[in-house]
mmCIF file of C-alpha atoms and ligand atoms in Angstrom:
data_model
loop_
_atom_site.group_PDB
_atom_site.id
_atom_site.type_symbol
_atom_site.label_atom_id
_atom_site.label_comp_id
_atom_site.label_asym_id
_atom_site.label_seq_id
_atom_site.Cartn_x
_atom_site.Cartn_y
_atom_site.Cartn_z
ATOM 1 C CA MET A 1 129.058 63.535 139.632
ATOM 2 C CA TRP A 2 129.827 63.218 135.989
ATOM 3 C CA ASN A 3 133.219 62.982 134.449
ATOM 4 C CA GLU A 4 134.193 66.602 133.902
ATOM 5 C CA THR A 5 136.681 65.890 131.135
ATOM 6 C CA ILE A 6 135.441 66.873 127.710
ATOM 7 C CA PRO A 7 137.488 65.384 124.851
ATOM 8 C CA GLU A 8 139.287 68.061 122.803
ATOM 9 C CA GLU A 9 137.325 67.331 119.656
ATOM 10 C CA ILE A 10 133.942 67.572 121.365
ATOM 11 C CA ARG A 11 135.057 70.759 123.095
ATOM 12 C CA LYS A 12 135.825 72.273 119.692
ATOM 13 C CA GLN A 13 132.363 71.308 118.386
ATOM 14 C CA ILE A 14 130.706 72.832 121.441
ATOM 15 C CA ASP A 15 132.655 76.066 121.053
ATOM 16 C CA GLU A 16 131.771 76.293 117.371
ATOM 17 C CA ASN A 17 128.111 75.468 117.877
ATOM 18 C CA THR A 18 126.278 78.728 117.686
ATOM 19 C CA TYR A 19 122.804 77.221 117.895
ATOM 20 C CA GLY A 20 122.135 79.425 120.904
ATOM 21 C CA LEU A 21 122.484 82.407 118.660
ATOM 22 C CA ALA A 22 119.844 80.972 116.322
ATOM 23 C CA MET A 23 117.303 82.527 118.660
ATOM 24 C CA ALA A 24 118.439 85.890 117.363
ATOM 25 C CA SER A 25 119.874 85.310 113.887
ATOM 26 C CA PHE A 26 118.754 83.047 111.039
ATOM 27 C CA GLY A 27 120.162 79.595 111.731
ATOM 28 C CA GLY A 28 122.966 81.050 113.878
ATOM 29 C CA ILE A 29 124.772 82.838 111.052
ATOM 30 C CA PRO A 30 126.559 86.095 111.988
ATOM 31 C CA LEU A 31 124.156 88.920 112.874
ATOM 32 C CA LYS A 32 125.719 92.133 111.605
ATOM 33 C CA ARG A 33 125.492 95.024 109.177
ATOM 34 C CA GLU A 34 129.082 95.291 107.985
ATOM 35 C CA PHE A 35 129.691 93.318 104.821
ATOM 36 C CA ASP A 36 132.689 91.084 104.205
ATOM 37 C CA ASN A 37 132.152 89.450 100.805
ATOM 38 C CA GLU A 38 129.061 87.519 101.924
ATOM 39 C CA ASP A 39 127.100 85.746 99.167
ATOM 40 C CA PHE A 40 123.714 86.095 100.835
ATOM 41 C CA CYS A 41 122.133 88.291 103.404
ATOM 42 C CA VAL A 42 118.986 87.283 105.316
ATOM 43 C CA VAL A 43 116.988 90.376 106.194
ATOM 44 C CA GLY A 44 113.667 90.712 108.021
ATOM 45 C CA ILE A 45 111.008 93.153 106.817
ATOM 46 C CA PRO A 46 108.362 93.230 109.568
ATOM 47 C CA TYR A 47 105.754 95.319 107.764
ATOM 48 C CA ASP A 48 102.083 94.254 107.489
ATOM 49 C CA THR A 49 99.922 97.343 107.330
ATOM 50 C CA CYS A 50 98.987 96.632 103.715
ATOM 51 C CA THR A 51 97.193 93.416 104.662
ATOM 52 C CA SER A 52 93.582 93.113 103.558
ATOM 53 C CA ARG A 53 92.384 90.321 105.836
ATOM 54 C CA ARG A 54 94.220 88.731 108.786
ATOM 55 C CA ALA A 55 97.162 90.902 109.904
ATOM 56 C CA GLY A 56 100.217 89.654 111.738
ATOM 57 C CA ALA A 57 102.906 89.205 109.097
ATOM 58 C CA ARG A 58 104.995 91.825 110.931
ATOM 59 C CA PHE A 59 105.948 88.921 113.202
ATOM 60 C CA GLY A 60 106.850 86.771 110.187
ATOM 61 C CA PRO A 61 110.628 87.347 110.410
ATOM 62 C CA ARG A 62 110.615 86.130 114.025
ATOM 63 C CA ALA A 63 108.527 83.054 113.100
ATOM 64 C CA ILE A 64 110.743 82.170 110.141
ATOM 65 C CA ARG A 65 113.981 82.577 112.099
ATOM 66 C CA ALA A 66 112.524 80.418 114.863
ATOM 67 C CA GLY A 67 111.518 77.782 112.330
ATOM 68 C CA VAL A 68 115.054 76.830 111.267
ATOM 69 C CA HIS A 69 117.445 74.890 113.418
ATOM 70 C CA SER A 70 121.070 75.624 112.560
ATOM 71 C CA ILE A 71 122.963 76.401 109.399
ATOM 72 C CA ALA A 72 125.811 77.860 111.436
ATOM 73 C CA GLY A 73 128.378 75.680 109.654
ATOM 74 C CA ILE A 74 127.600 77.214 106.290
ATOM 75 C CA ASN A 75 130.347 79.877 106.448
ATOM 76 C CA GLU A 76 133.173 77.320 106.899
ATOM 77 C CA LYS A 77 132.335 73.655 106.588
ATOM 78 C CA GLY A 78 129.281 73.789 104.325
ATOM 79 C CA ILE A 79 125.997 72.020 104.955
ATOM 80 C CA TYR A 80 124.548 68.932 103.386
ATOM 81 C CA SER A 81 120.955 68.992 102.093
ATOM 82 C CA GLN A 82 119.824 65.355 102.111
ATOM 83 C CA ASP A 83 116.767 65.900 99.940
ATOM 84 C CA ALA A 84 118.671 67.812 97.311
ATOM 85 C CA HIS A 85 121.586 65.392 97.807
ATOM 86 C CA TYR A 86 123.864 68.381 97.621
ATOM 87 C CA VAL A 87 126.487 69.961 99.840
ATOM 88 C CA ILE A 88 126.316 73.731 100.055
ATOM 89 C CA ARG A 89 129.982 74.574 100.514
ATOM 90 C CA ASN A 90 130.550 77.732 98.513
ATOM 91 C CA LEU A 91 128.348 80.219 100.322
ATOM 92 C CA LYS A 92 129.029 82.691 103.070
ATOM 93 C CA GLY A 93 126.076 84.355 104.719
ATOM 94 C CA MET A 94 124.994 86.906 107.253
ATOM 95 C CA ASP A 95 121.808 88.041 108.965
ATOM 96 C CA TYR A 96 121.235 91.798 108.668
ATOM 97 C CA GLY A 97 118.507 91.803 111.339
ATOM 98 C CA ASN A 98 115.250 93.575 110.529
ATOM 99 C CA ILE A 99 114.746 96.665 108.464
ATOM 100 C CA PRO A 100 113.344 99.322 110.831
ATOM 101 C CA VAL A 101 110.007 99.862 109.133
ATOM 102 C CA LYS A 102 107.214 101.939 110.670
ATOM 103 C CA ASN A 103 103.959 100.008 110.622
ATOM 104 C CA GLY A 104 101.037 102.228 109.727
ATOM 105 C CA TYR A 105 103.186 104.474 107.542
ATOM 106 C CA THR A 106 103.331 102.799 104.192
ATOM 107 C CA GLU A 107 105.330 105.301 102.152
ATOM 108 C CA ILE A 108 107.864 105.942 104.892
ATOM 109 C CA SER A 109 108.310 102.181 105.318
ATOM 110 C CA PHE A 110 108.676 101.631 101.583
ATOM 111 C CA GLN A 111 111.422 104.243 101.431
ATOM 112 C CA VAL A 112 113.293 102.571 104.312
ATOM 113 C CA ILE A 113 112.847 99.134 102.757
ATOM 114 C CA TYR A 114 114.176 100.408 99.400
ATOM 115 C CA GLU A 115 117.205 102.094 101.044
ATOM 116 C CA HIS A 116 118.250 99.009 103.023
ATOM 117 C CA MET A 117 117.673 96.622 100.108
ATOM 118 C CA LYS A 118 119.760 98.921 97.924
ATOM 119 C CA ASN A 119 122.501 98.913 100.548
ATOM 120 C CA ILE A 120 122.585 95.094 100.573
ATOM 121 C CA LEU A 121 122.657 94.959 96.746
ATOM 122 C CA ASP A 122 125.331 97.640 96.526
ATOM 123 C CA HIS A 123 127.573 95.279 98.523
ATOM 124 C CA GLY A 124 127.159 92.579 95.875
ATOM 125 C CA CYS A 125 125.184 90.400 98.285
ATOM 126 C CA THR A 126 122.043 88.410 97.399
ATOM 127 C CA PRO A 127 119.171 89.426 99.673
ATOM 128 C CA ILE A 128 116.859 86.805 101.213
ATOM 129 C CA ALA A 129 114.033 88.904 102.635
ATOM 130 C CA LEU A 130 111.672 87.592 105.298
ATOM 131 C CA GLY A 131 108.298 89.385 105.210
ATOM 132 C CA GLY A 132 106.108 91.028 106.058
ATOM 133 C CA ASP A 133 103.075 91.187 103.797
ATOM 134 C CA HIS A 134 103.457 91.037 100.040
ATOM 135 C CA SER A 135 103.429 94.813 99.572
ATOM 136 C CA ILE A 136 107.114 94.848 100.578
ATOM 137 C CA THR A 137 108.132 93.304 97.274
ATOM 138 C CA TYR A 138 107.234 96.533 95.505
ATOM 139 C CA PRO A 139 109.933 98.685 97.176
ATOM 140 C CA GLU A 140 112.293 95.677 96.944
ATOM 141 C CA LEU A 141 111.747 95.629 93.183
ATOM 142 C CA ARG A 142 112.752 99.274 92.910
ATOM 143 C CA ALA A 143 116.091 98.455 94.544
ATOM 144 C CA TYR A 144 116.585 95.365 92.329
ATOM 145 C CA ALA A 145 115.743 97.281 89.133
ATOM 146 C CA GLU A 146 118.140 100.106 89.985
ATOM 147 C CA SER A 147 120.819 97.631 90.842
ATOM 148 C CA ALA A 148 120.321 95.643 87.610
ATOM 149 C CA GLY A 149 120.014 98.829 85.542
ATOM 150 C CA LYS A 150 116.772 97.547 84.045
ATOM 151 C CA PRO A 151 113.416 96.094 85.107
ATOM 152 C CA VAL A 152 113.675 92.665 86.681
ATOM 153 C CA ALA A 153 111.421 89.648 86.224
ATOM 154 C CA ILE A 154 109.612 87.763 88.997
ATOM 155 C CA ILE A 155 109.160 84.055 89.598
ATOM 156 C CA HIS A 156 106.120 84.382 91.766
ATOM 157 C CA PHE A 157 104.677 81.535 93.842
ATOM 158 C CA ASP A 158 101.269 82.530 95.242
ATOM 159 C CA SER A 159 97.581 81.673 95.251
ATOM 160 C CA HIS A 160 96.828 85.282 94.191
ATOM 161 C CA ASN A 161 98.146 87.337 91.225
ATOM 162 C CA ASP A 162 98.684 90.461 93.394
ATOM 163 C CA THR A 163 98.072 92.670 90.375
ATOM 164 C CA THR A 164 94.797 94.129 91.565
ATOM 165 C CA ASP A 165 93.803 97.467 90.043
ATOM 166 C CA THR A 166 92.907 99.800 92.871
ATOM 167 C CA PRO A 167 91.927 103.484 92.998
ATOM 168 C CA GLU A 168 94.569 106.154 93.662
ATOM 169 C CA ASN A 169 93.704 106.370 97.395
ATOM 170 C CA ARG A 170 94.331 102.618 97.875
ATOM 171 C CA LYS A 171 97.373 102.330 95.663
ATOM 172 C CA PHE A 172 99.433 100.201 98.036
ATOM 173 C CA THR A 173 97.994 96.937 99.408
ATOM 174 C CA HIS A 174 99.421 93.453 99.541
ATOM 175 C CA GLY A 175 97.255 92.713 96.495
ATOM 176 C CA THR A 176 98.852 95.356 94.238
ATOM 177 C CA PRO A 177 102.678 95.164 94.383
ATOM 178 C CA PHE A 178 103.231 93.757 90.896
ATOM 179 C CA ARG A 179 100.866 96.103 89.086
ATOM 180 C CA ARG A 180 102.517 99.100 90.822
ATOM 181 C CA ALA A 181 106.032 97.787 90.089
ATOM 182 C CA PHE A 182 105.096 97.298 86.453
ATOM 183 C CA GLU A 183 103.593 100.820 86.178
ATOM 184 C CA ASP A 184 106.746 102.286 87.737
ATOM 185 C CA GLY A 185 109.067 100.399 85.377
ATOM 186 C CA PHE A 186 110.653 98.051 87.952
ATOM 187 C CA LEU A 187 109.051 94.865 86.705
ATOM 188 C CA ASP A 188 109.869 93.015 83.463
ATOM 189 C CA ALA A 189 106.476 91.339 83.010
ATOM 190 C CA ALA A 190 107.392 89.737 79.659
ATOM 191 C CA HIS A 191 109.907 87.449 81.418
ATOM 192 C CA SER A 192 107.828 86.914 84.592
ATOM 193 C CA ILE A 193 105.796 83.942 85.698
ATOM 194 C CA GLN A 194 103.109 83.472 88.393
ATOM 195 C CA ILE A 195 102.664 79.947 89.727
ATOM 196 C CA GLY A 196 99.891 78.310 91.765
ATOM 197 C CA ILE A 197 97.218 80.947 91.176
ATOM 198 C CA ARG A 198 93.759 80.043 92.434
ATOM 199 C CA GLY A 199 92.323 83.124 94.131
ATOM 200 C CA TYR A 200 89.100 84.678 93.017
ATOM 201 C CA MET A 201 90.595 85.682 89.728
ATOM 202 C CA ASP A 202 88.658 88.633 88.477
ATOM 203 C CA SER A 203 89.224 88.865 84.794
ATOM 204 C CA HIS A 204 91.175 92.176 85.091
ATOM 205 C CA ARG A 205 94.090 90.400 86.809
ATOM 206 C CA LEU A 206 94.209 87.712 84.185
ATOM 207 C CA LYS A 207 93.914 90.406 81.528
ATOM 208 C CA PHE A 208 96.833 92.264 83.078
ATOM 209 C CA ALA A 209 99.009 89.170 82.744
ATOM 210 C CA GLU A 210 97.878 88.478 79.196
ATOM 211 C CA GLU A 211 98.326 92.053 77.999
ATOM 212 C CA ASN A 212 101.794 92.358 79.440
ATOM 213 C CA GLY A 213 103.176 88.959 78.490
ATOM 214 C CA MET A 214 103.305 87.558 82.026
ATOM 215 C CA GLU A 215 102.914 83.798 82.163
ATOM 216 C CA VAL A 216 100.427 82.293 84.647
ATOM 217 C CA ILE A 217 100.345 78.667 85.747
ATOM 218 C CA THR A 218 97.111 78.174 87.675
ATOM 219 C CA ALA A 219 96.893 75.750 90.563
ATOM 220 C CA ARG A 220 94.695 73.480 88.446
ATOM 221 C CA GLU A 221 97.406 73.258 85.772
ATOM 222 C CA LEU A 222 100.172 72.805 88.297
ATOM 223 C CA HIS A 223 98.401 69.946 90.089
ATOM 224 C CA LYS A 224 98.572 68.027 86.799
ATOM 225 C CA MET A 225 102.230 68.876 86.129
ATOM 226 C CA SER A 226 105.493 67.353 87.349
ATOM 227 C CA PRO A 227 108.106 69.575 89.003
ATOM 228 C CA GLU A 228 110.294 69.023 85.938
ATOM 229 C CA GLU A 229 107.583 70.272 83.569
ATOM 230 C CA CYS A 230 107.036 73.316 85.755
ATOM 231 C CA ALA A 231 110.790 73.943 85.786
ATOM 232 C CA GLU A 232 110.828 73.913 81.961
ATOM 233 C CA ARG A 233 107.951 76.389 81.816
ATOM 234 C CA ILE A 234 109.804 78.697 84.210
ATOM 235 C CA ARG A 235 113.060 78.575 82.179
ATOM 236 C CA ALA A 236 111.229 79.058 78.876
ATOM 237 C CA GLN A 237 109.593 82.238 80.219
ATOM 238 C CA VAL A 238 112.407 83.813 82.289
ATOM 239 C CA LYS A 239 115.275 82.940 79.918
ATOM 240 C CA ASP A 240 118.367 84.950 80.900
ATOM 241 C CA ALA A 241 116.502 87.932 82.347
ATOM 242 C CA PRO A 242 117.639 89.142 85.777
ATOM 243 C CA CYS A 243 114.938 87.963 88.144
ATOM 244 C CA ILE A 244 113.850 87.572 91.745
ATOM 245 C CA VAL A 245 111.953 84.768 93.433
ATOM 246 C CA THR A 246 108.987 85.958 95.495
ATOM 247 C CA PHE A 247 107.240 83.308 97.500
ATOM 248 C CA ASP A 248 103.909 83.893 99.254
ATOM 249 C CA VAL A 249 103.296 81.039 101.708
ATOM 250 C CA ASP A 250 99.633 80.937 100.688
ATOM 251 C CA PHE A 251 100.901 79.121 97.572
ATOM 252 C CA LEU A 252 100.649 76.091 99.826
ATOM 253 C CA ASP A 253 97.419 74.569 100.998
ATOM 254 C CA PRO A 254 96.329 76.011 104.409
ATOM 255 C CA VAL A 255 96.917 72.524 105.834
ATOM 256 C CA TYR A 256 100.672 73.113 105.304
ATOM 257 C CA THR A 257 100.840 76.842 105.941
ATOM 258 C CA PRO A 258 97.908 77.788 108.232
ATOM 259 C CA GLY A 259 99.838 80.801 109.568
ATOM 260 C CA THR A 260 99.072 83.239 106.811
ATOM 261 C CA GLY A 261 96.755 86.197 106.185
ATOM 262 C CA THR A 262 94.693 85.155 103.159
ATOM 263 C CA PRO A 263 94.761 81.357 102.891
ATOM 264 C CA VAL A 264 93.178 79.643 99.915
ATOM 265 C CA ALA A 265 92.395 75.916 99.997
ATOM 266 C CA GLY A 266 93.334 73.653 97.104
ATOM 267 C CA GLY A 267 97.049 74.366 97.218
ATOM 268 C CA PHE A 268 100.312 72.478 97.417
ATOM 269 C CA THR A 269 102.300 70.487 99.930
ATOM 270 C CA SER A 270 105.519 71.533 101.621
ATOM 271 C CA TYR A 271 107.413 68.866 99.697
ATOM 272 C CA GLU A 272 106.032 69.990 96.331
ATOM 273 C CA ALA A 273 107.043 73.554 97.111
ATOM 274 C CA TYR A 274 110.582 72.498 98.045
ATOM 275 C CA GLU A 275 110.891 70.349 94.915
ATOM 276 C CA LEU A 276 109.694 73.156 92.674
ATOM 277 C CA VAL A 277 112.202 75.551 94.156
ATOM 278 C CA ARG A 278 115.119 73.070 94.113
ATOM 279 C CA GLN A 279 114.442 71.943 90.550
ATOM 280 C CA GLY A 280 112.791 74.946 88.941
ATOM 281 C CA LEU A 281 115.222 77.717 89.745
ATOM 282 C CA THR A 282 118.672 76.476 88.896
ATOM 283 C CA GLY A 283 120.457 78.057 85.934
ATOM 284 C CA LEU A 284 118.574 81.355 86.179
ATOM 285 C CA ASP A 285 119.994 84.803 86.830
ATOM 286 C CA ILE A 286 118.430 85.168 90.308
ATOM 287 C CA ARG A 287 119.235 88.424 92.079
ATOM 288 C CA GLY A 288 117.263 87.787 95.271
ATOM 289 C CA PHE A 289 114.525 85.989 97.168
ATOM 290 C CA ASP A 290 111.707 86.841 99.491
ATOM 291 C CA ILE A 291 109.250 84.854 101.452
ATOM 292 C CA VAL A 292 106.154 86.684 102.648
ATOM 293 C CA GLU A 293 102.839 86.521 104.493
ATOM 294 C CA VAL A 294 103.853 84.305 107.448
ATOM 295 C CA THR A 295 101.696 85.212 110.445
ATOM 296 C CA GLU A 296 102.756 83.742 113.740
ATOM 297 C CA ASP A 297 99.388 84.197 115.471
ATOM 298 C CA TYR A 298 97.616 81.740 113.130
ATOM 299 C CA ASP A 299 100.434 79.231 113.186
ATOM 300 C CA PRO A 300 99.750 76.323 115.509
ATOM 301 C CA ALA A 301 102.801 74.260 116.375
ATOM 302 C CA GLN A 302 105.006 76.596 114.248
ATOM 303 C CA ILE A 303 103.982 74.701 111.096
ATOM 304 C CA THR A 304 104.327 77.676 108.809
ATOM 305 C CA GLY A 305 107.500 79.060 110.401
ATOM 306 C CA LEU A 306 109.088 75.650 110.039
ATOM 307 C CA PHE A 307 108.159 75.411 106.374
ATOM 308 C CA ALA A 308 109.379 78.956 105.672
ATOM 309 C CA GLY A 309 112.690 78.534 107.544
ATOM 310 C CA TYR A 310 113.574 75.503 105.465
ATOM 311 C CA LEU A 311 112.298 77.085 102.265
ATOM 312 C CA VAL A 312 115.148 79.541 102.779
ATOM 313 C CA VAL A 313 117.511 76.566 102.940
ATOM 314 C CA GLN A 314 116.140 75.433 99.522
ATOM 315 C CA PHE A 315 116.927 78.930 98.244
ATOM 316 C CA LEU A 316 120.464 78.413 99.472
ATOM 317 C CA VAL A 317 120.722 75.165 97.513
ATOM 318 C CA VAL A 318 119.705 77.047 94.376
ATOM 319 C CA LEU A 319 122.052 79.948 95.110
ATOM 320 C CA SER A 320 124.923 77.570 95.721
ATOM 321 C CA LYS A 321 124.295 75.593 92.524
ATOM 322 C CA ASN A 322 123.952 78.730 90.469
ATOM 323 C CA LYS A 323 127.205 80.133 91.907
ATOM 324 C CA ALA A 324 129.075 76.905 91.207
ATOM 325 C CA GLU A 325 127.756 76.821 87.636
ATOM 326 C CA LYS A 326 128.728 80.439 87.044
ATOM 327 C CA GLU A 327 132.243 79.711 88.239
ATOM 328 C CA GLY A 328 132.333 76.573 86.072
ATOM 329 C CA LYS A 329 132.721 74.192 88.960
HETATM 330 MN MN1 LIG B 1 100.869 87.460 97.581
#
């Protein structure tokens, strides 16, 4: 038999360790829908009916939650990010669970997504949405724009522009969210930036960006740039506009995020992505984040879920630094 005595201090650690709950909530943070002055709210949006190629992003929220170990201490003790060499100690978070979308019913789902995102924003909480295919960012942007009282800019990491011009009967796909959001007055294109683009760029998508003042950093340009240079380009474009960060995991090379619907080779590493987020997004007026297009079925060894889970932790570093700066600390 073992010694059954557990020292007081260890007992306390065991009782406080909510890692078991991480199977349900993001990193073991409280899973609930009542707000109590939280800074951020992780929310799953399991919708993927607007996918054009490999479906499965409806299971993205599950894969992303499973990819992160524990950030359960964040509400009290804070957590230390070794790579950012930074202690996140000023943030309180919650996991809202998933928005009850109805796959196959795009407009109904968009309405529900908009309503729940608006609810989170109305409570003064920064959403961190886990997709879902990229179409979900369009109803998100409606909520952000209404909350901000004006169109909001995007800092958009992706291999595709997602500004495809489609006929009326195919208005909503995961390749159209930013064109639709712009047409509907939710998107401030003149302060927006798209980073890592390398899809089959028909000229109309490039023309859309050029005509509306949206900056594009192609993958080719980014491969020759340091994270610091990219950060400068982001700040020069976004300035003090209210913005959101929307991150499609196909920004990365398929070697690093195989679990995605429309992978494009020639992309970036996990570390580069983390560095760009940690260094490129501080000091901006960020109203929310999303990470989209994670598909569990194409994700051997949880590579993509793992990347995505810890990308959310990089978002938290940014959120924490921005909050501290705002409060003059
Ligand atoms: Mn996309």
